[in-house]
mmCIF file of C-alpha atoms and ligand atoms in Angstrom:
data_model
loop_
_atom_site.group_PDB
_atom_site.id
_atom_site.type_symbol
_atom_site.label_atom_id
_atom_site.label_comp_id
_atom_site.label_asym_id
_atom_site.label_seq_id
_atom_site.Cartn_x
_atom_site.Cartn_y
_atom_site.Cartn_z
ATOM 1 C CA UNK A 996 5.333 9.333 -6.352
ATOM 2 C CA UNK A 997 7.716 10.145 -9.207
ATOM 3 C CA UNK A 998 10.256 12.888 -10.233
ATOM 4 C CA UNK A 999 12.268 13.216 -6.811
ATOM 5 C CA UNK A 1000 15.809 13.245 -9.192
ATOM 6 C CA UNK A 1001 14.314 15.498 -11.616
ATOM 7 C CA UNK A 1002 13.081 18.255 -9.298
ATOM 8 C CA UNK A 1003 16.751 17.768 -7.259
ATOM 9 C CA UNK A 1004 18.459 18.014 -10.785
ATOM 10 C CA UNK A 1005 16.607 21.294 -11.804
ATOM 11 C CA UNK A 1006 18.164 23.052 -8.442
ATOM 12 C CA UNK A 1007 21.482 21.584 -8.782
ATOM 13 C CA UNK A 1008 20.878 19.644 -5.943
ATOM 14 C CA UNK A 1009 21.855 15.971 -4.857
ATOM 15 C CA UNK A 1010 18.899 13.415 -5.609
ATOM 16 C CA UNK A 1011 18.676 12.443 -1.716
ATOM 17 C CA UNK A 1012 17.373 16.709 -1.500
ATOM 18 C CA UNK A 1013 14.897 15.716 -3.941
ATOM 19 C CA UNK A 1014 13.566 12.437 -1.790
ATOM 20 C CA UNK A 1015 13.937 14.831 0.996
ATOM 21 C CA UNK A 1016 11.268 17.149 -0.528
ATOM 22 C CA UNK A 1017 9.390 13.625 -1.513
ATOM 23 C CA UNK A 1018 8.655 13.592 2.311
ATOM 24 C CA UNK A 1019 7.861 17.071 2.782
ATOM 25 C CA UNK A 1020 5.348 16.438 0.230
ATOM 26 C CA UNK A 1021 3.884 13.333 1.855
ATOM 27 C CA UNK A 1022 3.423 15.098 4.835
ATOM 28 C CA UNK A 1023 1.480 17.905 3.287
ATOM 29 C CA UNK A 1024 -1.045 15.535 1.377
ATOM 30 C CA UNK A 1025 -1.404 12.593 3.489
ATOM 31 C CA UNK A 1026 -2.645 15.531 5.869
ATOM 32 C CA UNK A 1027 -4.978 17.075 3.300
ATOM 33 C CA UNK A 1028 -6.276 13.387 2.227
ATOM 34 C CA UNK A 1029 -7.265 12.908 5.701
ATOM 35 C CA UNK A 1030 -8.859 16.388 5.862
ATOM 36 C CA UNK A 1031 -10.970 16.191 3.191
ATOM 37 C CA UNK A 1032 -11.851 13.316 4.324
ATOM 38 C CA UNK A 1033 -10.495 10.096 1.923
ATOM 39 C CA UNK A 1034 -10.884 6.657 3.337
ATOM 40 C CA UNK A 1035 -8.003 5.193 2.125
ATOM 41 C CA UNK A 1036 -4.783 5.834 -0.022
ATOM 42 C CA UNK A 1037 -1.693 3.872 -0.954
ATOM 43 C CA UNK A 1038 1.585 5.799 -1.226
ATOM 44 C CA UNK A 1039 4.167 3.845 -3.498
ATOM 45 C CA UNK A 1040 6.982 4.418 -2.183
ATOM 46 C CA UNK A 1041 9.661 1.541 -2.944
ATOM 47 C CA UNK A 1042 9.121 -0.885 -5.726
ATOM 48 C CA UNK A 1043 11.085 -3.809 -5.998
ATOM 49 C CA UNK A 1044 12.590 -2.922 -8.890
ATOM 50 C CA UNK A 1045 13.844 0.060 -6.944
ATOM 51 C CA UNK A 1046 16.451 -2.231 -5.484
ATOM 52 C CA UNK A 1047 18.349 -1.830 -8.848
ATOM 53 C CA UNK A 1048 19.207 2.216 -7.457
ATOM 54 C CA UNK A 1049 22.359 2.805 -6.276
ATOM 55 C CA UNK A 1050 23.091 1.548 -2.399
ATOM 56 C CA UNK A 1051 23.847 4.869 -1.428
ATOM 57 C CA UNK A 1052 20.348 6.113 -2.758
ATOM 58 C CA UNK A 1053 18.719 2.692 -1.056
ATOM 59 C CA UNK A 1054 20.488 3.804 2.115
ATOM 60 C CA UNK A 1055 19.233 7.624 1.561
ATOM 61 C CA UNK A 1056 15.554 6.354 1.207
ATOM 62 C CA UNK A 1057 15.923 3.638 4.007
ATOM 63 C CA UNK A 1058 17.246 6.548 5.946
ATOM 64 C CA UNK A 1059 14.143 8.752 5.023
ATOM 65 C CA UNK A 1060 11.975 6.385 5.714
ATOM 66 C CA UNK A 1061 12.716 5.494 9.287
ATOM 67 C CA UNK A 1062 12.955 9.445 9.928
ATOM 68 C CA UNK A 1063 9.333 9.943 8.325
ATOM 69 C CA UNK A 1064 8.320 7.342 11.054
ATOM 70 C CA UNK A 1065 9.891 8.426 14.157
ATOM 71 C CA UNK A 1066 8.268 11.729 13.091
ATOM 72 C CA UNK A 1067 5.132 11.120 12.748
ATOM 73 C CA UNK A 1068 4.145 8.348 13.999
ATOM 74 C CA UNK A 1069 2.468 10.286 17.053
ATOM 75 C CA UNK A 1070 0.628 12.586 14.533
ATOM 76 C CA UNK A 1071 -0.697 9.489 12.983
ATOM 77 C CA UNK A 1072 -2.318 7.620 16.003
ATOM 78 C CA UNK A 1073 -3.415 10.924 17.780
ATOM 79 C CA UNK A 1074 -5.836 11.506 14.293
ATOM 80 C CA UNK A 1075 -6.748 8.105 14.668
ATOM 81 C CA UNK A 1076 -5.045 6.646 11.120
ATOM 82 C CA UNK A 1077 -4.527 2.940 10.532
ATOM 83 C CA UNK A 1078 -1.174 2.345 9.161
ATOM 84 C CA UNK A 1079 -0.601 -0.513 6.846
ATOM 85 C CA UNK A 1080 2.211 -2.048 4.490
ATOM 86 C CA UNK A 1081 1.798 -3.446 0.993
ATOM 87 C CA UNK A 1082 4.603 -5.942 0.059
ATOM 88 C CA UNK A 1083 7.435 -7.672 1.604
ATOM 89 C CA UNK A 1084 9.256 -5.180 4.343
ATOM 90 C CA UNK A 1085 11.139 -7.732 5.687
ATOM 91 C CA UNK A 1086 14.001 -6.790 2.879
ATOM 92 C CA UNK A 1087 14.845 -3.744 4.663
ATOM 93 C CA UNK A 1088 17.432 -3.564 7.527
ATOM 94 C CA UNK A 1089 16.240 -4.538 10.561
ATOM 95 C CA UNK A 1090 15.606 -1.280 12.474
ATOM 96 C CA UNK A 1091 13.552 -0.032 9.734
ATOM 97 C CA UNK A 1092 11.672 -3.664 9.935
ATOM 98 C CA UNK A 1093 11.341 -3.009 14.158
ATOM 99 C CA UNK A 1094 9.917 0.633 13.396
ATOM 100 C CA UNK A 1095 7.781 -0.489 10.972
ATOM 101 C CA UNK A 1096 6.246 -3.329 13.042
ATOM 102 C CA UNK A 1097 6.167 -0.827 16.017
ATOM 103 C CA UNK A 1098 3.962 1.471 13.293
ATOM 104 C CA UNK A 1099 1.743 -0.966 12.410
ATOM 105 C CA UNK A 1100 1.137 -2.551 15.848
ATOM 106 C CA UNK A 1101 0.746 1.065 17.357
ATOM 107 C CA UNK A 1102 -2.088 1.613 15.007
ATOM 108 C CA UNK A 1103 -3.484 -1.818 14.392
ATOM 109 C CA UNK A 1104 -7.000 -0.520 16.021
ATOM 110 C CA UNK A 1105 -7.752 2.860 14.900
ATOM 111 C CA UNK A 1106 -10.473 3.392 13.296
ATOM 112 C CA UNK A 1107 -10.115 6.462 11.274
ATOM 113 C CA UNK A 1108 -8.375 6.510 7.445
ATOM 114 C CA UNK A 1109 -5.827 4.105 6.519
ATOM 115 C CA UNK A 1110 -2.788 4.856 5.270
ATOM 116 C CA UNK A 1111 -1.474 2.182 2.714
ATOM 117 C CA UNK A 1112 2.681 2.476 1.720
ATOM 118 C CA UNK A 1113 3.907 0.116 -0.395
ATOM 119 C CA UNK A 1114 7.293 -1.185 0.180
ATOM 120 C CA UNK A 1115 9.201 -3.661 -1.970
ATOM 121 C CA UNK A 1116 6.208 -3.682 -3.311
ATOM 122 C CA UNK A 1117 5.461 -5.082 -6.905
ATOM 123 C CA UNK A 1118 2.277 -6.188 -8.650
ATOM 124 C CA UNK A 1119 3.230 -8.798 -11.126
ATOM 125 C CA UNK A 1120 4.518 -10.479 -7.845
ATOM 126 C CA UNK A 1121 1.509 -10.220 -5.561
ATOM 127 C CA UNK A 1122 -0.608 -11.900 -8.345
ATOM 128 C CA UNK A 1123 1.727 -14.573 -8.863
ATOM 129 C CA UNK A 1124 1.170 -15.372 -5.138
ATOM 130 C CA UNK A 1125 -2.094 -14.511 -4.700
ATOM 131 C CA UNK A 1126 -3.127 -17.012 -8.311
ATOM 132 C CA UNK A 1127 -0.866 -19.428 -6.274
ATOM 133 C CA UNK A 1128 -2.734 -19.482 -2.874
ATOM 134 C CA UNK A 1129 -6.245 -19.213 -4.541
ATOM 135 C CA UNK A 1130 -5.066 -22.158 -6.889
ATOM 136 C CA UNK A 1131 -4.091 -24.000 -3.974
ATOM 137 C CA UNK A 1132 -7.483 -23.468 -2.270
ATOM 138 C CA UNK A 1133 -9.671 -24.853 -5.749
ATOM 139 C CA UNK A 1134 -10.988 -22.946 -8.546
ATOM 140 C CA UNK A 1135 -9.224 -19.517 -9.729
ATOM 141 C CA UNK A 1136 -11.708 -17.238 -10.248
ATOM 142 C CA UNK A 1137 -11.544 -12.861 -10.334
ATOM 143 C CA UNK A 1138 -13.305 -13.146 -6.744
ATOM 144 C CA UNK A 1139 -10.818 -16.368 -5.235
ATOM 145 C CA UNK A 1140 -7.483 -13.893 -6.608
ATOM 146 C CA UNK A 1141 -9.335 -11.048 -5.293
ATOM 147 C CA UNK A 1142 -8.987 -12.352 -1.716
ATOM 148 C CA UNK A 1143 -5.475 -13.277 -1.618
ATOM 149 C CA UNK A 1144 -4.186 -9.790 -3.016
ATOM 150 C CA UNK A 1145 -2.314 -7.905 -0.411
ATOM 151 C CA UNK A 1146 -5.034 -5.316 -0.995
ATOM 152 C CA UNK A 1147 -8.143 -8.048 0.178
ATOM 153 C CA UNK A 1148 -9.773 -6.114 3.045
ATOM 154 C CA UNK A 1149 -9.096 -2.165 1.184
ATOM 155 C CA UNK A 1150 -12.111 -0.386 -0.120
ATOM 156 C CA UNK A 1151 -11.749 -0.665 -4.112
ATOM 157 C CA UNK A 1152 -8.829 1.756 -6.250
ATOM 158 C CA UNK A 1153 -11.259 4.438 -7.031
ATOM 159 C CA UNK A 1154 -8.456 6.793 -8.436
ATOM 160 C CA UNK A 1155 -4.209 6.509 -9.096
ATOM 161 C CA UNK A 1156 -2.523 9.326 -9.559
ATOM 162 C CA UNK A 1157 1.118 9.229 -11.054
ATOM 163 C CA UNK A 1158 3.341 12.343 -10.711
ATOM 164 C CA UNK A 1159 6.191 13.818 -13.187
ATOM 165 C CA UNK A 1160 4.492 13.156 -16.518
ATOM 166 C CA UNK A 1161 5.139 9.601 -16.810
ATOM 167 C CA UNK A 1162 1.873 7.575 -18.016
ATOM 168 C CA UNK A 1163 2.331 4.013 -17.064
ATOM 169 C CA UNK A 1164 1.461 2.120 -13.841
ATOM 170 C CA UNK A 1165 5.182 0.451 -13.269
ATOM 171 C CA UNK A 1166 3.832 -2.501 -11.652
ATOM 172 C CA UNK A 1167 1.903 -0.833 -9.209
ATOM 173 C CA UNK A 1168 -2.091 -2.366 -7.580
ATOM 174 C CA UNK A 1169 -2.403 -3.639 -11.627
ATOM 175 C CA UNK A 1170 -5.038 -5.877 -10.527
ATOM 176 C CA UNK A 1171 -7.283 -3.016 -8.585
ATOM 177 C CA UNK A 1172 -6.754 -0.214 -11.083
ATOM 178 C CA UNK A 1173 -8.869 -2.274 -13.634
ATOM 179 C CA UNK A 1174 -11.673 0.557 -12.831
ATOM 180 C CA UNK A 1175 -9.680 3.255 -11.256
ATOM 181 C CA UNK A 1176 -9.453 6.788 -12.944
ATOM 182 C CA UNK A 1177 -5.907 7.326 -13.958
ATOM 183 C CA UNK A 1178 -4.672 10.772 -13.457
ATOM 184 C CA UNK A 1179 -1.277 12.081 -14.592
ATOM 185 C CA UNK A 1180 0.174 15.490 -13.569
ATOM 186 C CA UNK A 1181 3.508 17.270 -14.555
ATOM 187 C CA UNK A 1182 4.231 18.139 -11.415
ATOM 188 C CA UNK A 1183 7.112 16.354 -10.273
ATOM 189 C CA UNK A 1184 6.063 14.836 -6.932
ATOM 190 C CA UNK A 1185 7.808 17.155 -4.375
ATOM 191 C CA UNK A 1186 5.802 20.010 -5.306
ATOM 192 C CA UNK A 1187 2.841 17.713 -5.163
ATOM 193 C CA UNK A 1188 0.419 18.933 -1.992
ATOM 194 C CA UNK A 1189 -3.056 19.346 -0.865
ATOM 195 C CA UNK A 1190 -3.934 21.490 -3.469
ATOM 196 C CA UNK A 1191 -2.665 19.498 -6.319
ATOM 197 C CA UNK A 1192 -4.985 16.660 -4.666
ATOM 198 C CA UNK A 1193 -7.504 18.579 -4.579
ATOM 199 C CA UNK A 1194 -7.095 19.427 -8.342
ATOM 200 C CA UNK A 1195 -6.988 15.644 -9.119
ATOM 201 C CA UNK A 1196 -10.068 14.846 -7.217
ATOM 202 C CA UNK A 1197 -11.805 17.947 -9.132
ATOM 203 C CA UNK A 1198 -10.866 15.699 -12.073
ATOM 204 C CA UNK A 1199 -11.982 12.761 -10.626
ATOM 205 C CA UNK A 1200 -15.324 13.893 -9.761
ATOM 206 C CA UNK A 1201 -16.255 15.128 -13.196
ATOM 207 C CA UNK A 1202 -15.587 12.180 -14.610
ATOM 208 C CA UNK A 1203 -18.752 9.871 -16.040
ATOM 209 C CA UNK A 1204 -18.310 6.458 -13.366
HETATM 210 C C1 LIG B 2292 10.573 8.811 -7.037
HETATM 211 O O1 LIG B 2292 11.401 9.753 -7.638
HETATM 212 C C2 LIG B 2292 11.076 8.450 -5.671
HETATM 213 C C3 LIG B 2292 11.112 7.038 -5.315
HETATM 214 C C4 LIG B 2292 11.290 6.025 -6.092
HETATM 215 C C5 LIG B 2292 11.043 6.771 -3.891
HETATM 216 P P1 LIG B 2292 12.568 9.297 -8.605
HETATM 217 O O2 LIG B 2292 13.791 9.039 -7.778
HETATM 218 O O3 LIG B 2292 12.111 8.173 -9.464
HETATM 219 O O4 LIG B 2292 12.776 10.619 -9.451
HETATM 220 P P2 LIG B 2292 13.148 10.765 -11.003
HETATM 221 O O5 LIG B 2292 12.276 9.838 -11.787
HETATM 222 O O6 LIG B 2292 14.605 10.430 -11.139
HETATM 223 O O7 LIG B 2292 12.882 12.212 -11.297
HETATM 224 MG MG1 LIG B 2293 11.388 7.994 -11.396
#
């Protein structure tokens, strides 16, 4: 999910309007993704290198994020969506930790789509510990590293799609996109919505696999 400050910057707005937006636009296409049906997707939304932003910005998407929960949290379990978290949360403050435990925990058992967000999340880092553990264990193999990833019990990266016309993966499921469609889009990710998925998957399915 990219170009939050550049869509804030283009209406003369603050970058914490654009993050603001950022939700609006999760909400609209984590709703379409689970109407039409998707198993799975992963919503980057904090890498660790974002820790480098400004403390006011961290606060502002701290801030967002524990309002995004509280929100819709409810909407989630009633439709039956399994919440889960890629990377280390426990970096955030602690009542964004307790909210997020309280999301997971809530919907631990449903049985409908998952919802994957990465937080602190970073890819160079998961395989690091994931070569580590499987080292550990015996022989490193693809299929010993594949286990340890954060990712281990996900259905496979079929398609990542980065926003704002960007074309690089910044650290982001590496490992899993080695067969994954890559789609980039101009549109900077606040005007991203079920449409715009829709267009993506359009691309996606034309695609020789
Ligand atoms: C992505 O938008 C939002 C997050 C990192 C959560 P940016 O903040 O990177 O927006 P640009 O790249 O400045 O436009
Ligand atoms: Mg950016």
């Amino acid at each position: 999910m990219d170009g939050n400050g550049r869509w804030a910057k283009k209406r003369f707005l603050p970058r914490a309007a654009g993050h603001k937006a950022g939700v609006e636009a999760v909400r609209k296409t984590v709703r379409a993704a689970r109407e039409m049906g998707l198993e799975c997707r992963t919503l980057y939304a904090f890498s660790s290198e974002n820790w480098k932003r400004p403390e006011q910005e961290i606060a502002d998407l701290t801030g967002l994020m524990k309002y995004f929960i509280r929100a819709d949290l409810k909407e989630f379990h009633e439709n039956n969506v399994r919440l889960r978290i890629i990377g280390d949360y426990s970096a955030f403050d602690p009542e964004a930790v307790a909210l997020i435990d309280e999301a997971l925990a809530t919907t631990a058992n449903n049985t409908g789509c998952t919802l994957v967000i990465a937080l602190n999340y970073g890819s160079q880092d998961e395989l690091v510990r994931a070569a580590s553990k499987a080292a550990q264990k015996g022989a490193i193999t693809a299929e010993t590293i594949a286990v340890e990833l954060d990712t281990a019990d996900l259905p496979p990266l079929d398609l990542l799609i980065r926003t704002s016309g960007e074309q690089r993966l910044s650290n982001f499921l590496l490992w899993q996109a080695a067969y994954a469609e890559l789609y980039f889009t101009d549109m900077l990710w606040p005007d991203f919505d079920g449409r715009a998925l829709a267009a993506a998957l359009d691309s996606f399915a034309a695609r020789e696999r």
